[in-house]
Tab-separated table of C-alpha atoms in Angstrom:
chain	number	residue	atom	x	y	z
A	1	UNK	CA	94.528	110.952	82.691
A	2	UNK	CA	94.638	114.321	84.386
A	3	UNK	CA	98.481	114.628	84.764
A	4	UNK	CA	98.457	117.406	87.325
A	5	UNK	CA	97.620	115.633	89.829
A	6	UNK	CA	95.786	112.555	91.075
A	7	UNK	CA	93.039	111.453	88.634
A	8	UNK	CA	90.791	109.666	90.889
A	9	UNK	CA	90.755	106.534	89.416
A	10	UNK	CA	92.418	103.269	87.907
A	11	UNK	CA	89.875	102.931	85.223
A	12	UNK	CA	90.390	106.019	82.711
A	13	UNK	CA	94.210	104.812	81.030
A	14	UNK	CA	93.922	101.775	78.973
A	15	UNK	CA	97.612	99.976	79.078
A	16	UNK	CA	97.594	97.795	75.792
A	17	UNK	CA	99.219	94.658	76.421
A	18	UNK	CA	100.747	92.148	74.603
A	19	UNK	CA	98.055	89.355	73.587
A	20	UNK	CA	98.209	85.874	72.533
A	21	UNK	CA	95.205	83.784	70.826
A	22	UNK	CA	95.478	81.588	73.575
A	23	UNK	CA	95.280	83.497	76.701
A	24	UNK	CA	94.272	86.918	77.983
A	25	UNK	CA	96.251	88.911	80.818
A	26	UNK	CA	95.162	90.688	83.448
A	27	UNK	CA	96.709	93.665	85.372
A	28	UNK	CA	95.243	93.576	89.217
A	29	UNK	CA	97.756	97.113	90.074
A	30	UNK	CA	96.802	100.218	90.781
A	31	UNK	CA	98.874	103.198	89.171
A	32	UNK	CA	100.682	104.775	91.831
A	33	UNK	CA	99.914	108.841	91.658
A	34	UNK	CA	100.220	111.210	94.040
A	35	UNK	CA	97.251	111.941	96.202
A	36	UNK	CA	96.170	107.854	95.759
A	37	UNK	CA	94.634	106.658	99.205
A	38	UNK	CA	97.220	105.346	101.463
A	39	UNK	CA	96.955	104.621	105.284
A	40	UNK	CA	98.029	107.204	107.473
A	41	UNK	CA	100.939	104.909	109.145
A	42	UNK	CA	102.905	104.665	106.003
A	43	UNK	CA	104.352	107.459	103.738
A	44	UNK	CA	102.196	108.693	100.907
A	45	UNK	CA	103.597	108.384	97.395
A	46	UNK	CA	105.745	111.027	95.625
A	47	UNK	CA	106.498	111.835	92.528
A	48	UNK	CA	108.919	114.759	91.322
A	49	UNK	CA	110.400	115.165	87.541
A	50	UNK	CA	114.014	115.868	88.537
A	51	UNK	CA	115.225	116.475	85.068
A	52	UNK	CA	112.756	117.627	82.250
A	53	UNK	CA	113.683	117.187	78.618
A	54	UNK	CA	115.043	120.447	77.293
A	55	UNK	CA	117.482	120.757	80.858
A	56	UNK	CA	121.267	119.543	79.909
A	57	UNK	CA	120.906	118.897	75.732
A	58	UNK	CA	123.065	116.258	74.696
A	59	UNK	CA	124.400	116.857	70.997
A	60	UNK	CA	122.305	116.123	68.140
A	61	UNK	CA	118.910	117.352	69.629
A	62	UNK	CA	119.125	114.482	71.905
A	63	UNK	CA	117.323	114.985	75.676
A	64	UNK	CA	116.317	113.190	78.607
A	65	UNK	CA	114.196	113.162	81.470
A	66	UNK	CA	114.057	111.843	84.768
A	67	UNK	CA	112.053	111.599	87.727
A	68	UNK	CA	112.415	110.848	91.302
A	69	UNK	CA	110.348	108.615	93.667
A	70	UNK	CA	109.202	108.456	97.372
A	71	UNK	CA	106.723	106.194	98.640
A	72	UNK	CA	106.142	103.576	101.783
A	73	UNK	CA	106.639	100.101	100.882
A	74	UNK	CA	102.410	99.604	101.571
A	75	UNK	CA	101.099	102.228	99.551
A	76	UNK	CA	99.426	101.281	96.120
A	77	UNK	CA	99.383	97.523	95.498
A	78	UNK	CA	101.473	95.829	97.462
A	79	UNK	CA	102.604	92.319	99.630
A	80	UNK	CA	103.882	91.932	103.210
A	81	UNK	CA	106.932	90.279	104.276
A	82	UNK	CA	106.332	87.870	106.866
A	83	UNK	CA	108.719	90.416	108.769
A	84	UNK	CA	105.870	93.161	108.544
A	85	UNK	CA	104.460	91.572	111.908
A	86	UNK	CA	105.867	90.160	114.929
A	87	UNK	CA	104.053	88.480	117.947
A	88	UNK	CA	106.357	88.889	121.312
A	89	UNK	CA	108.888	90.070	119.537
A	90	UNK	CA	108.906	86.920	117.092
A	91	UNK	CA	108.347	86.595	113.078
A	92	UNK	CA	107.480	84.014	111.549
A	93	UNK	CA	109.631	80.883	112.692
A	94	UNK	CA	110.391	81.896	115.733
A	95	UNK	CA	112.677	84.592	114.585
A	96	UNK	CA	113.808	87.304	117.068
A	97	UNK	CA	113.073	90.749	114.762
A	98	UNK	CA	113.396	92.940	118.058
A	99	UNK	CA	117.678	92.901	117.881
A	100	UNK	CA	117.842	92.836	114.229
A	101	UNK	CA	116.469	95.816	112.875
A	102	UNK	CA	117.988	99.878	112.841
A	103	UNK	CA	116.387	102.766	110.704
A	104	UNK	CA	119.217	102.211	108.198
A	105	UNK	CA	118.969	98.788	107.224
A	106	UNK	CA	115.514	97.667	108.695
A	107	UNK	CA	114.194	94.738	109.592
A	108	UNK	CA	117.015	91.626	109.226
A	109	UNK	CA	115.025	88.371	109.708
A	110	UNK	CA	111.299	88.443	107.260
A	111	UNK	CA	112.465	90.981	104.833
A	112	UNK	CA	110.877	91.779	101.832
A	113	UNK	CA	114.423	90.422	100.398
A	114	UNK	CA	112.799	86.692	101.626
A	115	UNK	CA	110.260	86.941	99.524
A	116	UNK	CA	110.090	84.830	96.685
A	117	UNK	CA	108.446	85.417	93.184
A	118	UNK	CA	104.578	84.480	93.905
A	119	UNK	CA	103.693	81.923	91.156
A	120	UNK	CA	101.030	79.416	90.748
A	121	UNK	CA	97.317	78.748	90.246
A	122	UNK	CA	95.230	81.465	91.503
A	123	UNK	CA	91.824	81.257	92.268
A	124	UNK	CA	89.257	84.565	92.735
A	125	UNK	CA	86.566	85.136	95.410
A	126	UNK	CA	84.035	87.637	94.209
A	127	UNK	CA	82.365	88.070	97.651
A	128	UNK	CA	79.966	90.056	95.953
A	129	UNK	CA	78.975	87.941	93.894
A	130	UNK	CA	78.843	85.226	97.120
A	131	UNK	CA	76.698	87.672	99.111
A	132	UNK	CA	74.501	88.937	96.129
A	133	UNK	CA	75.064	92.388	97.023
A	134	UNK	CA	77.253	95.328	97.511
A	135	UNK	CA	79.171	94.539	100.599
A	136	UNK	CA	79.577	96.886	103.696
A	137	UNK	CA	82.068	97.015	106.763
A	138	UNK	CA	79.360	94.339	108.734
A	139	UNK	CA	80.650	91.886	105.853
A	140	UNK	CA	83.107	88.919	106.751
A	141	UNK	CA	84.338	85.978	104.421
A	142	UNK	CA	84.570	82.813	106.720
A	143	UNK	CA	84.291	79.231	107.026
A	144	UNK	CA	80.649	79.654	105.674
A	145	UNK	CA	81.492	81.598	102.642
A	146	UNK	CA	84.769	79.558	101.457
A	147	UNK	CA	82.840	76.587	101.424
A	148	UNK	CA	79.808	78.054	99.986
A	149	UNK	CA	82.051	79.541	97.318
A	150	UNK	CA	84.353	76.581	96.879
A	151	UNK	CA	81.504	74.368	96.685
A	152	UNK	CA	81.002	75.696	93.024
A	153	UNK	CA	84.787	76.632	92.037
A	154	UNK	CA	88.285	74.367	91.954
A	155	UNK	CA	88.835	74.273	95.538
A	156	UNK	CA	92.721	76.071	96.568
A	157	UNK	CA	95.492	73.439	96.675
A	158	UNK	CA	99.533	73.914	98.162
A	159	UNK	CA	100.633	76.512	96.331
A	160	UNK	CA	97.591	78.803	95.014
A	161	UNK	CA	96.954	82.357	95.836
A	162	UNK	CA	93.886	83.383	96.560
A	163	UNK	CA	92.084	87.036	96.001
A	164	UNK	CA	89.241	88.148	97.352
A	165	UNK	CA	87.120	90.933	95.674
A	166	UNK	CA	84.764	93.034	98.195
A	167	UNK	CA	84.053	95.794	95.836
A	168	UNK	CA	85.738	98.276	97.513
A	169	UNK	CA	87.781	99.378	94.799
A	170	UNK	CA	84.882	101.429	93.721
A	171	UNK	CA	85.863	103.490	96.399
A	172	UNK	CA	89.368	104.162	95.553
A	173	UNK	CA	88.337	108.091	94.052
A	174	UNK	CA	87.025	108.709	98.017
A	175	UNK	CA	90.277	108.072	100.226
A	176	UNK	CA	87.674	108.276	103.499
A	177	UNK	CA	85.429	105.420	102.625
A	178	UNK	CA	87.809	103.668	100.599
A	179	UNK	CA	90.289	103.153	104.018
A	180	UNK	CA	87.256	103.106	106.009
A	181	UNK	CA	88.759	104.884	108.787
A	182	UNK	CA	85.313	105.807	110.174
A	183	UNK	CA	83.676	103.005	108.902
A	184	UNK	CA	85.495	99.517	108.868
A	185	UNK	CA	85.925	97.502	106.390
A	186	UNK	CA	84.342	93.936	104.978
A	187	UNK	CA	87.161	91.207	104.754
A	188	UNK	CA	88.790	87.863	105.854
A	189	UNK	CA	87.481	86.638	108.581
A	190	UNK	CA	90.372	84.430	111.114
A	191	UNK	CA	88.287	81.143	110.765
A	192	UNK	CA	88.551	81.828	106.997
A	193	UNK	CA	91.618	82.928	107.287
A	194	UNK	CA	92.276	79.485	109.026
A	195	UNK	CA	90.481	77.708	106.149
A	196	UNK	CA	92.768	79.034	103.131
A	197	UNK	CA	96.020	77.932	105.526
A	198	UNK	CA	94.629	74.256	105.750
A	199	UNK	CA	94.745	74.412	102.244
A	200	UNK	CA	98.630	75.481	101.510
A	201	UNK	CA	97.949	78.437	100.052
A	202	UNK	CA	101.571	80.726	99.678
A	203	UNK	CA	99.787	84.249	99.552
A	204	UNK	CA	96.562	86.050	99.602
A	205	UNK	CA	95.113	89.307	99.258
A	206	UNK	CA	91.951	91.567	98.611
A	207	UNK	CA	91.166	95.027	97.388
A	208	UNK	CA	90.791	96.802	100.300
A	209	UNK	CA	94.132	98.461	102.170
A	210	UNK	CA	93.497	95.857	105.174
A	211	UNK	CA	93.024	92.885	103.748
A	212	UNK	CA	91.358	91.004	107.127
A	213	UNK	CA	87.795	92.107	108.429
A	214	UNK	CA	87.410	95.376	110.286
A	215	UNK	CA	84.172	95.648	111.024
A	216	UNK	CA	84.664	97.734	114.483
A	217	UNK	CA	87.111	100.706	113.616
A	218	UNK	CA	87.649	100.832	117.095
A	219	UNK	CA	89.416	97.476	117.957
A	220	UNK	CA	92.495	96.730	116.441
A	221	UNK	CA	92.220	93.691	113.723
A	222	UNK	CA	95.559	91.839	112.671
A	223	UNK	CA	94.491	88.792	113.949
A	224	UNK	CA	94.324	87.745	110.257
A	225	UNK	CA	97.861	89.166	109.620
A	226	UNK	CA	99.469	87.335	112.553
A	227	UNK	CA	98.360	84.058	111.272
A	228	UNK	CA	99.054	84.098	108.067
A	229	UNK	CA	102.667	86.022	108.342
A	230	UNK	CA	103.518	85.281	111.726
A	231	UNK	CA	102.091	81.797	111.975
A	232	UNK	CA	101.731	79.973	108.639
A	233	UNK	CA	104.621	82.066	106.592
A	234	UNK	CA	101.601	83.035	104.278
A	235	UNK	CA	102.091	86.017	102.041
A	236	UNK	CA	99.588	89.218	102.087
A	237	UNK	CA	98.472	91.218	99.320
A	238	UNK	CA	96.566	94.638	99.284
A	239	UNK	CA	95.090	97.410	97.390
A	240	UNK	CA	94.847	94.667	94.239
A	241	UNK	CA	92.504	96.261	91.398
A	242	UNK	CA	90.221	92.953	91.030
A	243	UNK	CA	87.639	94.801	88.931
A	244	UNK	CA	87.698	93.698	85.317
A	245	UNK	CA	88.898	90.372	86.492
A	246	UNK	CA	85.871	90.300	87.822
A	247	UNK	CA	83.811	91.547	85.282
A	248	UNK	CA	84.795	88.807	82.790
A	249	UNK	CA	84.207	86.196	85.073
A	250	UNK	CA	87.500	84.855	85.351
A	251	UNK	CA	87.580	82.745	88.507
A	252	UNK	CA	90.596	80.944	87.792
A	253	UNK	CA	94.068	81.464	86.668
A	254	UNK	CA	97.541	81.289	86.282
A	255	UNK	CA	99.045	84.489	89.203
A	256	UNK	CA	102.258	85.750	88.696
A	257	UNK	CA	103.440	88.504	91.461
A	258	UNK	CA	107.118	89.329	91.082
A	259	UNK	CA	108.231	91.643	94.657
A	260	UNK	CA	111.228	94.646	94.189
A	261	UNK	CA	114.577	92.768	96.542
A	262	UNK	CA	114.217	95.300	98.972
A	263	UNK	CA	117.027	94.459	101.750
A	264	UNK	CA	115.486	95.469	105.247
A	265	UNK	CA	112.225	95.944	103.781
A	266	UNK	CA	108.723	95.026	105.292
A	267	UNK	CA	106.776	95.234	102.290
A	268	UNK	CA	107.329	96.207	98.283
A	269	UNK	CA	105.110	97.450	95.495
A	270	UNK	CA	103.973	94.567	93.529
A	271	UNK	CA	102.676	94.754	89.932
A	272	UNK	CA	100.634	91.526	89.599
A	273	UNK	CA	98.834	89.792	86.721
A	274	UNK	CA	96.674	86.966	85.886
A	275	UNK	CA	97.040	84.646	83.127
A	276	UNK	CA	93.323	83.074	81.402
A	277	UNK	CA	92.865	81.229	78.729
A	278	UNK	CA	90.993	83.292	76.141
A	279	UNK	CA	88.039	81.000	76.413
A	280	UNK	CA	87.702	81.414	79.991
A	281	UNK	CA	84.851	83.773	81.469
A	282	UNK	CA	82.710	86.111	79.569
């Protein structure tokens, strides 16, 4: 990995991980480097080292180094508290937000702080492989799609999380097309969005920085977001690296998503993986 600066890429660093004849493991994070995409509402991320070994010798030969961190809570991978959005001044069960927030200790009712470890059976969408093509902006997963999908896959039940690839990860080295700022971007439709809910899912997500449909950059679209936060309590996740899952087929699995306890916060970085059996997939 270039280390002077953003490689342009998730795919050239190999993390070993611990393995298991019986299952395989799957990490669906990007690495957070600076220069990554990020939206331009939220901070990008930074990364300084503060102390470099060699500075401050303890005895012996002994050294240490440190760095320091600054990022927005929705840059890289990350999940939404249901706090992120509020309709009239409302989060999700009926919460007043409006009264109970100050730039020093945020957001008091929907905190990331609420948010619970996300585990249970997750299930993968690979809309490209639904669509059987390369997706663009024009693309939205609804009704249609789930069922079409579902139709041939273990259908959600209360509990699951659900991701859905579009592809767009391939972008990620192109910050432009990859937030689609001029373009849109493919995504969850509110019907489907409507669909998953029925269903009792606790969180879902895709690989694109706005997880719900954008396929007019010039209307706003959170109509996705303020159902699933706002109305259904339903967890969001974004800027998930679905890729090799993907690859290796692996449709189903056990998720495990495990947010920071940020008090006040709207959102956290999230470091998610999936759990296959070996046998499972390519």
């Amino acid at each position: 990995m270039n280390m002077t600066g953003w490689s342009g890429g998730f795919a050239d660093l190999t993390v070993p991980w611990p393995v298991a004849p019986e299952v395989r493991v799957f990490d669906l994070a990007v690495a957070l480097e600076p220069g990554m995409p990020k939206h331009p509402y939220h901070p990008p991320y930074g990364f300084v080292l503060a102390k470099r070994h060699g500075e401050g010798m303890y005895p012996n030969g002994i050294s240490s180094a440190m760095e320091m961190i600054t990022m927005g809570a929705h840059v890289g991978t990350h999940v939404d508290s249901l706090g992120h959005i509020a309709k009239d001044g409302l989060v999700h069960g009926g919460r007043p937000v409006m009264e109970t927030q100050s730039p020093t200790e945020g957001i008091q009712v929907g905190s990331t702080e609420e948010c619970p470890p996300l585990i249970g059976q997750g299930h993968l969408i690979d809309a490209v492989e639904l669509f059987g093509r390369d997706l663009t902006p024009a693309d939205g997963v609804g009704v249609a799609e789930l069922e079409k999908w579902f139709g041939e896959h273990p259908e959600p039940t209360p509990g699951s999380v659900v991701l859905v690839r579009t592809g767009w990860m391939r972008y990620w080295g192109d910050s432009d097309r990859y937030l689609g700022l001029k373009t849109g971007l493919p995504g969850m439709k509110r019907e489907g969005a409507e669909w998953l809910s029925a269903r009792g899912i606790v969180a879902t997500g895709s690989d694109t920085v706005n997880y719900e449909h954008k396929p007019d950059i010039a209307k706003v679209a959170l109509s996705v977001h303020e159902h699933n936060l706002v109305e259904k309590g339903i967890y969001i996740l974004e800027c998930m690296n679905l890729e090799t899952l993907a690859e290796h087929r692996v449709y189903d699995f056990t998720f495990v998503g495990l947010p920071l306890r940020i008090r006040g916060g709207t959102g956290s970085p999230l470091r998610p993986i999936a759990i296959a059996p070996q046998h499972q997939g390519d």
